């Protein structure tokens, strides 16, 4: 029996597994091809919702999604991959194990970058994983129960990119839920001269208006020098008393990408062709944040579920097609949008690689909630047919917009 192994059960890994099972079912190879998913967690995390107030629906048991389609799944930390021997070394509860594969889909995603800043590793929170998001939630809840003290009601978010802005914009509601109101301060720190430096010039005034409405302060053009239990020091010399520092300053592909030969981009991502094959590595496909593919003839993918999900579906289909000698499908995506959550103020919807602002405020918030709560979820019915229908290797149309579009 041939074995397909999918490493990672995030957006790309989950859809690669379902896509592979769908293709296996289509060709009637259920008894000839084993599909196995390995992840450090027994759940699929709707990672892009880890910043939200309510985390009750952001972790879905893998058994609910993979058992109905005959895909096995195991817990383990991937220590290394040997693409020559086609072997994976795992650290599991029973010790080290070696898992052989005939075809591999690498979908180990990305992780937040933590530079060597004194105190950062020990004293900063993040929302990179579900476990980290729960840790932050528990911390904020505990603050609300504590007596008033220096820094209790101040939160500093470092990194004013997509994640940092969404974290900061949601904090007024999160702090209110924890019982911290009135004197609270939220401060957004970034080394760039503008908030959302990569989101586009058209977006800057919209984001500034939203942050002002939410009473979020900014410290721009500054870096973090150190973090300790009492607060954070910036390169300007300012010391901000706080018990809560949330680190959102940049992402990098899984370090396991370094186990494979070939060129990687500045984010450590493996370069893959339009069928999701890793260049010059036999039997290996990659998808999601660990991979970079030019999907419209010009632009490489960015780290987002917008690209991870279709990359996963195509990788899953193609890895089985490759195994049985059938033609592979090329992924092409001709549209790109961003929808930035701005908390109770609303949201910001942009279209195109130049990020033209199309809708803002409450109208854009409806689109954001449609994406976060419906569009990116796998079917939860437990039905094989529903799961396979969602894994068809096609590209969805852009998400809907509501209200008056900007011109």
Short mmCIF file of C-alpha atoms in Angstrom, two decimals:
data_model
loop_
_atom_site.label_atom_id
_atom_site.label_comp_id
_atom_site.label_asym_id
_atom_site.label_seq_id
_atom_site.Cartn_x
_atom_site.Cartn_y
_atom_site.Cartn_z
CA UNK A 1 0.00 0.00 0.00
CA UNK A 2 1.30 3.47 -0.91
CA UNK A 3 1.33 6.13 1.79
CA UNK A 4 0.64 9.85 1.48
CA UNK A 5 1.66 11.84 4.54
CA UNK A 6 0.38 15.36 5.20
CA UNK A 7 2.41 17.28 7.76
CA UNK A 8 0.26 19.91 9.44
CA UNK A 9 -3.49 20.27 9.93
CA UNK A 10 -3.91 23.99 9.47
CA UNK A 11 -5.79 25.49 6.53
CA UNK A 12 -3.46 24.01 3.91
CA UNK A 13 -2.88 20.68 5.61
CA UNK A 14 -6.52 19.98 6.38
CA UNK A 15 -7.64 20.73 2.83
CA UNK A 16 -4.73 18.77 1.38
CA UNK A 17 -5.85 15.74 3.37
CA UNK A 18 -9.50 16.11 2.37
CA UNK A 19 -8.53 16.82 -1.24
CA UNK A 20 -6.32 13.74 -1.33
CA UNK A 21 -9.08 11.57 0.13
CA UNK A 22 -11.52 12.94 -2.43
CA UNK A 23 -9.17 12.10 -5.31
CA UNK A 24 -8.48 8.66 -3.83
CA UNK A 25 -12.23 8.02 -3.67
CA UNK A 26 -12.72 9.32 -7.21
CA UNK A 27 -10.25 6.78 -8.66
CA UNK A 28 -11.42 3.94 -6.42
CA UNK A 29 -8.08 3.49 -4.68
CA UNK A 30 -9.35 3.35 -1.10
CA UNK A 31 -7.56 0.06 -0.35
CA UNK A 32 -4.36 0.99 -2.17
CA UNK A 33 -3.48 4.44 -0.77
CA UNK A 34 -3.16 5.33 2.91
CA UNK A 35 -3.48 9.02 3.79
CA UNK A 36 -2.07 10.06 7.16
CA UNK A 37 -2.06 13.49 8.80
CA UNK A 38 0.49 14.42 11.47
CA UNK A 39 0.04 17.48 13.67
CA UNK A 40 1.15 18.51 17.14
CA UNK A 41 -2.51 19.10 18.08
CA UNK A 42 -5.64 16.94 17.79
CA UNK A 43 -7.62 19.82 16.31
CA UNK A 44 -7.83 22.15 13.33
CA UNK A 45 -7.39 25.74 14.50
CA UNK A 46 -9.26 28.53 12.73
CA UNK A 47 -6.10 30.48 13.34
CA UNK A 48 -7.25 33.78 11.86
CA UNK A 49 -9.84 34.04 14.65
CA UNK A 50 -7.36 33.68 17.52
CA UNK A 51 -7.50 37.45 18.14
CA UNK A 52 -11.26 37.49 18.75
CA UNK A 53 -13.20 37.91 21.99
CA UNK A 54 -14.88 34.51 21.76
CA UNK A 55 -12.58 31.51 21.19
CA UNK A 56 -15.23 28.85 21.69
CA UNK A 57 -15.43 27.84 18.01
CA UNK A 58 -11.84 28.15 16.79
CA UNK A 59 -10.65 24.58 17.47
CA UNK A 60 -12.34 21.70 15.62
CA UNK A 61 -11.40 18.09 16.53
CA UNK A 62 -9.58 16.41 13.65
CA UNK A 63 -11.54 13.23 14.24
CA UNK A 64 -14.72 15.08 13.31
CA UNK A 65 -13.23 16.07 9.96
CA UNK A 66 -10.97 13.17 9.00
CA UNK A 67 -12.61 10.04 10.36
CA UNK A 68 -15.63 10.28 8.00
CA UNK A 69 -13.31 10.28 4.97
CA UNK A 70 -10.98 7.49 6.05
CA UNK A 71 -7.92 9.63 6.77
CA UNK A 72 -5.82 8.59 9.77
CA UNK A 73 -4.25 11.20 12.00
CA UNK A 74 -1.59 11.13 14.67
CA UNK A 75 -0.03 13.48 17.21
CA UNK A 76 3.61 14.31 16.95
CA UNK A 77 6.21 17.02 16.65
CA UNK A 78 8.10 16.83 13.36
CA UNK A 79 11.80 16.80 14.19
CA UNK A 80 13.17 16.36 10.69
CA UNK A 81 12.38 15.21 7.16
CA UNK A 82 14.78 13.25 4.98
CA UNK A 83 13.56 13.76 1.39
CA UNK A 84 16.17 11.37 0.00
CA UNK A 85 15.12 8.41 2.14
CA UNK A 86 11.51 9.67 2.21
CA UNK A 87 11.39 9.44 5.98
CA UNK A 88 10.02 11.69 8.71
CA UNK A 89 11.34 11.69 12.27
CA UNK A 90 8.64 12.44 14.82
CA UNK A 91 8.68 13.07 18.55
CA UNK A 92 5.56 11.54 20.07
CA UNK A 93 4.37 10.66 23.55
CA UNK A 94 6.11 7.31 23.11
CA UNK A 95 9.45 8.78 22.05
CA UNK A 96 10.99 9.16 18.62
CA UNK A 97 9.38 7.45 15.65
CA UNK A 98 10.23 7.18 11.98
CA UNK A 99 7.46 7.39 9.40
CA UNK A 100 8.06 6.50 5.76
CA UNK A 101 6.15 8.05 2.89
CA UNK A 102 5.70 7.61 -0.85
CA UNK A 103 4.39 11.14 -1.31
CA UNK A 104 4.52 14.06 1.11
CA UNK A 105 2.55 17.27 1.47
CA UNK A 106 4.43 19.74 3.63
CA UNK A 107 1.91 22.08 5.26
CA UNK A 108 3.55 23.03 8.56
CA UNK A 109 2.65 26.67 8.12
CA UNK A 110 4.37 29.61 9.75
CA UNK A 111 5.20 30.89 13.19
CA UNK A 112 5.55 34.29 14.77
CA UNK A 113 9.12 35.61 14.73
CA UNK A 114 10.55 36.28 18.18
CA UNK A 115 13.84 38.16 18.00
CA UNK A 116 16.39 37.95 20.79
CA UNK A 117 15.06 40.88 22.81
CA UNK A 118 15.71 40.70 26.56
CA UNK A 119 12.63 39.44 28.38
CA UNK A 120 10.51 38.92 25.27
CA UNK A 121 10.33 35.12 25.45
CA UNK A 122 9.46 35.14 29.14
CA UNK A 123 7.01 38.03 29.37
CA UNK A 124 5.20 38.53 26.05
CA UNK A 125 1.98 36.94 24.81
CA UNK A 126 0.90 36.22 21.23
CA UNK A 127 -2.04 34.78 19.28
CA UNK A 128 -0.01 32.59 16.95
CA UNK A 129 -1.62 29.36 18.13
CA UNK A 130 -4.84 28.34 19.82
CA UNK A 131 -2.90 27.49 23.00
CA UNK A 132 -1.28 30.93 22.96
CA UNK A 133 -4.64 32.62 22.40
CA UNK A 134 -6.11 30.74 25.39
CA UNK A 135 -3.13 31.77 27.51
CA UNK A 136 -3.74 35.41 26.62
CA UNK A 137 -7.45 35.06 27.33
CA UNK A 138 -6.75 33.57 30.76
CA UNK A 139 -4.30 36.36 31.49
CA UNK A 140 -6.75 39.13 30.56
CA UNK A 141 -9.47 37.50 32.65
CA UNK A 142 -7.14 37.31 35.64
CA UNK A 143 -6.26 41.00 35.27
CA UNK A 144 -9.90 41.89 35.73
CA UNK A 145 -9.95 40.06 39.04
CA UNK A 146 -6.79 41.72 40.33
CA UNK A 147 -6.61 44.91 42.33
CA UNK A 148 -5.66 48.07 40.47
CA UNK A 149 -1.88 48.25 40.09
CA UNK A 150 0.65 49.92 37.76
CA UNK A 151 0.26 48.58 34.25
CA UNK A 152 -2.76 46.42 34.98
CA UNK A 153 -5.04 48.33 32.61
CA UNK A 154 -2.43 48.99 29.90
CA UNK A 155 -1.87 46.64 26.98
CA UNK A 156 0.97 47.10 24.48
CA UNK A 157 0.66 45.41 21.09
CA UNK A 158 3.93 45.19 19.15
CA UNK A 159 3.59 45.02 15.38
CA UNK A 160 1.12 47.19 13.48
CA UNK A 161 0.62 44.84 10.56
CA UNK A 162 -2.51 42.88 9.83
CA UNK A 163 -2.48 40.74 12.98
CA UNK A 164 -1.38 43.50 15.33
CA UNK A 165 -4.09 45.89 14.15
CA UNK A 166 -6.79 43.25 14.54
CA UNK A 167 -5.54 42.30 18.01
CA UNK A 168 -5.46 45.95 19.12
CA UNK A 169 -8.87 46.77 17.65
CA UNK A 170 -10.49 43.85 19.47
CA UNK A 171 -8.90 44.68 22.82
CA UNK A 172 -11.46 47.29 23.96
CA UNK A 173 -14.14 44.58 23.90
CA UNK A 174 -11.82 41.96 25.38
CA UNK A 175 -10.81 44.23 28.25
CA UNK A 176 -14.42 45.22 28.90
CA UNK A 177 -15.32 41.53 29.03
CA UNK A 178 -12.58 41.07 31.63
CA UNK A 179 -14.00 43.94 33.67
CA UNK A 180 -11.28 46.46 32.76
CA UNK A 181 -12.95 49.68 31.66
CA UNK A 182 -12.50 53.41 32.11
CA UNK A 183 -8.80 53.97 32.66
CA UNK A 184 -7.56 51.31 30.23
CA UNK A 185 -4.89 52.09 27.62
CA UNK A 186 -4.06 50.23 24.41
CA UNK A 187 -0.81 51.14 22.69
CA UNK A 188 0.27 49.90 19.25
CA UNK A 189 4.04 49.93 18.59
CA UNK A 190 5.73 49.54 15.21
CA UNK A 191 9.11 50.46 13.67
CA UNK A 192 7.45 51.74 10.50
CA UNK A 193 6.31 55.37 10.17
CA UNK A 194 2.68 54.33 9.50
CA UNK A 195 0.25 51.81 10.91
CA UNK A 196 -0.45 49.07 8.39
CA UNK A 197 2.58 49.95 6.30
CA UNK A 198 2.05 46.96 3.98
CA UNK A 199 -1.73 47.27 3.69
CA UNK A 200 -1.62 50.15 1.23
CA UNK A 201 -1.64 53.94 1.28
CA UNK A 202 -5.39 54.14 0.68
CA UNK A 203 -5.99 52.16 3.85
CA UNK A 204 -3.93 54.37 6.17
CA UNK A 205 -6.51 57.12 6.83
CA UNK A 206 -9.26 54.52 7.35
CA UNK A 207 -7.17 52.62 9.89
CA UNK A 208 -6.15 55.86 11.61
CA UNK A 209 -9.80 56.90 11.93
CA UNK A 210 -10.76 53.52 13.40
CA UNK A 211 -7.89 53.48 15.90
CA UNK A 212 -8.71 57.02 17.00
CA UNK A 213 -12.35 56.08 17.48
CA UNK A 214 -11.27 53.11 19.59
CA UNK A 215 -8.87 55.35 21.59
CA UNK A 216 -5.85 53.27 20.64
CA UNK A 217 -2.52 55.09 20.95
CA UNK A 218 0.42 54.51 18.64
CA UNK A 219 4.19 54.63 18.97
CA UNK A 220 5.59 54.58 15.44
CA UNK A 221 9.16 54.50 14.16
CA UNK A 222 10.24 52.78 17.37
CA UNK A 223 11.58 49.37 18.35
CA UNK A 224 11.34 47.34 21.51
CA UNK A 225 14.50 47.32 23.60
CA UNK A 226 13.39 45.07 26.47
CA UNK A 227 10.41 43.54 28.21
CA UNK A 228 10.12 42.74 31.90
CA UNK A 229 7.30 41.96 34.35
CA UNK A 230 6.78 45.66 35.02
CA UNK A 231 6.62 46.92 31.44
CA UNK A 232 8.26 47.50 28.09
CA UNK A 233 11.07 49.84 27.07
CA UNK A 234 11.18 51.40 23.60
CA UNK A 235 14.09 52.68 21.54
CA UNK A 236 12.99 56.26 22.32
CA UNK A 237 13.82 55.60 25.97
CA UNK A 238 10.16 55.57 26.99
CA UNK A 239 9.20 52.93 29.55
CA UNK A 240 5.54 51.92 29.46
CA UNK A 241 4.30 50.22 32.63
CA UNK A 242 2.25 47.21 31.57
CA UNK A 243 1.52 43.65 32.58
CA UNK A 244 0.46 42.72 29.06
CA UNK A 245 2.69 42.79 25.98
CA UNK A 246 1.30 41.05 22.88
CA UNK A 247 3.89 40.28 20.20
CA UNK A 248 2.59 40.40 16.61
CA UNK A 249 5.72 41.49 14.76
CA UNK A 250 6.13 39.29 11.72
CA UNK A 251 5.85 35.70 10.56
CA UNK A 252 8.26 33.17 9.14
CA UNK A 253 7.77 29.79 7.49
CA UNK A 254 8.26 26.64 9.54
CA UNK A 255 11.97 25.99 10.08
CA UNK A 256 11.38 22.45 8.74
CA UNK A 257 11.44 23.99 5.25
CA UNK A 258 15.21 24.11 5.68
CA UNK A 259 15.32 20.30 5.48
CA UNK A 260 14.68 20.53 1.75
CA UNK A 261 17.19 21.60 -0.91
CA UNK A 262 16.54 24.51 -3.22
CA UNK A 263 15.74 28.18 -3.08
CA UNK A 264 13.65 29.72 -0.31
CA UNK A 265 12.29 33.25 -0.18
CA UNK A 266 12.99 35.89 2.47
CA UNK A 267 10.28 34.38 4.70
CA UNK A 268 11.85 30.92 4.52
CA UNK A 269 9.13 29.55 2.22
CA UNK A 270 9.80 26.80 -0.30
CA UNK A 271 9.17 27.74 -3.90
CA UNK A 272 6.55 25.54 -5.51
CA UNK A 273 5.29 25.29 -9.08
CA UNK A 274 1.63 25.78 -10.11
CA UNK A 275 0.79 22.17 -9.18
CA UNK A 276 2.32 22.66 -5.69
CA UNK A 277 5.43 20.53 -6.27
CA UNK A 278 8.61 21.56 -4.47
CA UNK A 279 11.30 22.26 -7.05
CA UNK A 280 13.91 19.52 -7.49
CA UNK A 281 12.56 17.35 -4.65
CA UNK A 282 10.92 14.15 -5.86
CA UNK A 283 7.62 13.17 -4.27
CA UNK A 284 7.18 16.35 -2.22
CA UNK A 285 4.41 18.91 -2.48
CA UNK A 286 3.96 21.96 -0.25
CA UNK A 287 1.09 24.33 0.46
CA UNK A 288 0.09 27.21 2.69
CA UNK A 289 2.42 29.48 4.63
CA UNK A 290 5.42 27.19 4.16
CA UNK A 291 5.18 27.53 0.36
CA UNK A 292 5.31 30.33 -2.18
CA UNK A 293 3.68 30.01 -5.57
CA UNK A 294 3.11 32.57 -8.31
CA UNK A 295 -0.61 32.13 -8.80
CA UNK A 296 -1.46 34.75 -11.44
CA UNK A 297 1.71 34.87 -13.49
CA UNK A 298 3.07 37.79 -11.50
CA UNK A 299 2.36 37.76 -7.75
CA UNK A 300 3.54 35.15 -5.23
CA UNK A 301 1.08 33.99 -2.62
CA UNK A 302 0.99 35.70 0.76
CA UNK A 303 0.62 34.05 4.14
CA UNK A 304 -3.15 33.91 4.52
CA UNK A 305 -5.96 31.38 4.52
CA UNK A 306 -7.13 33.00 1.28
CA UNK A 307 -4.25 31.19 -0.44
CA UNK A 308 -3.63 28.31 1.98
CA UNK A 309 -7.03 26.72 1.44
CA UNK A 310 -6.93 26.46 -2.39
CA UNK A 311 -3.23 25.55 -2.29
CA UNK A 312 -4.16 22.71 0.04
CA UNK A 313 -7.03 21.48 -2.12
CA UNK A 314 -4.85 21.42 -5.24
CA UNK A 315 -1.88 19.86 -3.42
CA UNK A 316 -4.11 17.10 -2.07
CA UNK A 317 -5.64 16.34 -5.45
CA UNK A 318 -2.28 16.43 -7.19
CA UNK A 319 -0.34 14.33 -4.71
CA UNK A 320 -2.68 11.39 -5.35
CA UNK A 321 -2.82 12.06 -9.10
CA UNK A 322 0.98 12.06 -9.15
CA UNK A 323 1.10 8.80 -7.23
CA UNK A 324 -1.09 7.03 -9.81
CA UNK A 325 0.32 8.73 -12.90
CA UNK A 326 -2.63 10.98 -13.75
CA UNK A 327 -2.40 14.59 -15.01
CA UNK A 328 -1.93 17.29 -12.37
CA UNK A 329 -4.03 20.45 -12.04
CA UNK A 330 -2.46 23.92 -12.07
CA UNK A 331 -3.61 26.46 -9.51
CA UNK A 332 -4.38 29.93 -10.80
CA UNK A 333 -5.97 32.68 -8.71
CA UNK A 334 -6.80 35.91 -10.53
CA UNK A 335 -8.07 37.97 -7.59
CA UNK A 336 -6.77 39.18 -4.25
CA UNK A 337 -8.62 40.91 -1.42
CA UNK A 338 -7.91 41.83 2.17
CA UNK A 339 -10.50 42.31 4.90
CA UNK A 340 -9.09 43.90 8.04
CA UNK A 341 -11.11 43.64 11.25
CA UNK A 342 -11.26 46.95 13.11
CA UNK A 343 -13.20 45.86 16.15
CA UNK A 344 -16.41 47.65 17.06
CA UNK A 345 -15.60 50.38 14.50
CA UNK A 346 -16.13 47.90 11.64
CA UNK A 347 -13.67 46.65 9.05
CA UNK A 348 -11.76 47.58 5.91
CA UNK A 349 -12.18 45.74 2.59
CA UNK A 350 -9.62 46.19 -0.19
CA UNK A 351 -9.36 44.67 -3.67
CA UNK A 352 -6.37 44.01 -5.88
CA UNK A 353 -2.65 43.90 -5.23
CA UNK A 354 -2.62 47.70 -4.98
CA UNK A 355 -5.24 47.34 -2.20
CA UNK A 356 -7.91 49.72 -3.38
CA UNK A 357 -10.35 50.49 -0.58
CA UNK A 358 -13.82 49.25 -1.55
CA UNK A 359 -15.93 49.18 1.61
CA UNK A 360 -15.36 50.28 5.19
CA UNK A 361 -17.08 50.33 8.55
CA UNK A 362 -20.15 48.23 9.30
CA UNK A 363 -20.57 47.05 5.70
CA UNK A 364 -17.04 45.65 5.54
CA UNK A 365 -17.55 44.08 8.98
CA UNK A 366 -20.36 41.94 7.56
CA UNK A 367 -17.94 40.61 4.94
CA UNK A 368 -15.29 39.94 7.59
CA UNK A 369 -17.72 38.01 9.77
CA UNK A 370 -18.94 36.03 6.77
CA UNK A 371 -15.35 35.01 6.08
CA UNK A 372 -14.33 34.28 9.66
CA UNK A 373 -17.47 32.45 10.74
CA UNK A 374 -18.63 30.68 7.56
CA UNK A 375 -16.46 30.81 4.45
CA UNK A 376 -13.24 29.40 5.90
CA UNK A 377 -14.88 26.63 7.94
CA UNK A 378 -14.94 23.05 6.72
CA UNK A 379 -18.35 21.35 6.75
CA UNK A 380 -19.16 20.24 10.30
CA UNK A 381 -21.89 17.79 9.35
CA UNK A 382 -19.71 14.71 9.57
CA UNK A 383 -20.75 13.86 6.01
CA UNK A 384 -18.15 12.50 3.60
CA UNK A 385 -20.10 13.91 0.68
CA UNK A 386 -20.14 17.41 2.21
CA UNK A 387 -16.42 17.30 2.92
CA UNK A 388 -15.57 16.08 -0.56
CA UNK A 389 -17.81 18.69 -2.18
CA UNK A 390 -15.94 21.40 -0.29
CA UNK A 391 -12.57 19.99 -1.41
CA UNK A 392 -13.15 20.17 -5.17
CA UNK A 393 -9.93 21.61 -6.66
CA UNK A 394 -11.40 24.91 -7.83
CA UNK A 395 -10.98 28.52 -6.71
CA UNK A 396 -13.83 30.25 -4.94
CA UNK A 397 -15.16 33.58 -6.14
CA UNK A 398 -14.16 36.64 -4.08
CA UNK A 399 -16.13 37.13 -0.85
CA UNK A 400 -19.27 39.28 -1.17
CA UNK A 401 -19.32 42.97 -0.35
CA UNK A 402 -22.17 44.81 1.29
CA UNK A 403 -23.31 48.40 1.43
CA UNK A 404 -21.92 51.26 -0.63
CA UNK A 405 -18.62 50.56 -2.38
CA UNK A 406 -15.94 53.24 -2.31
CA UNK A 407 -14.98 54.84 -5.61
#
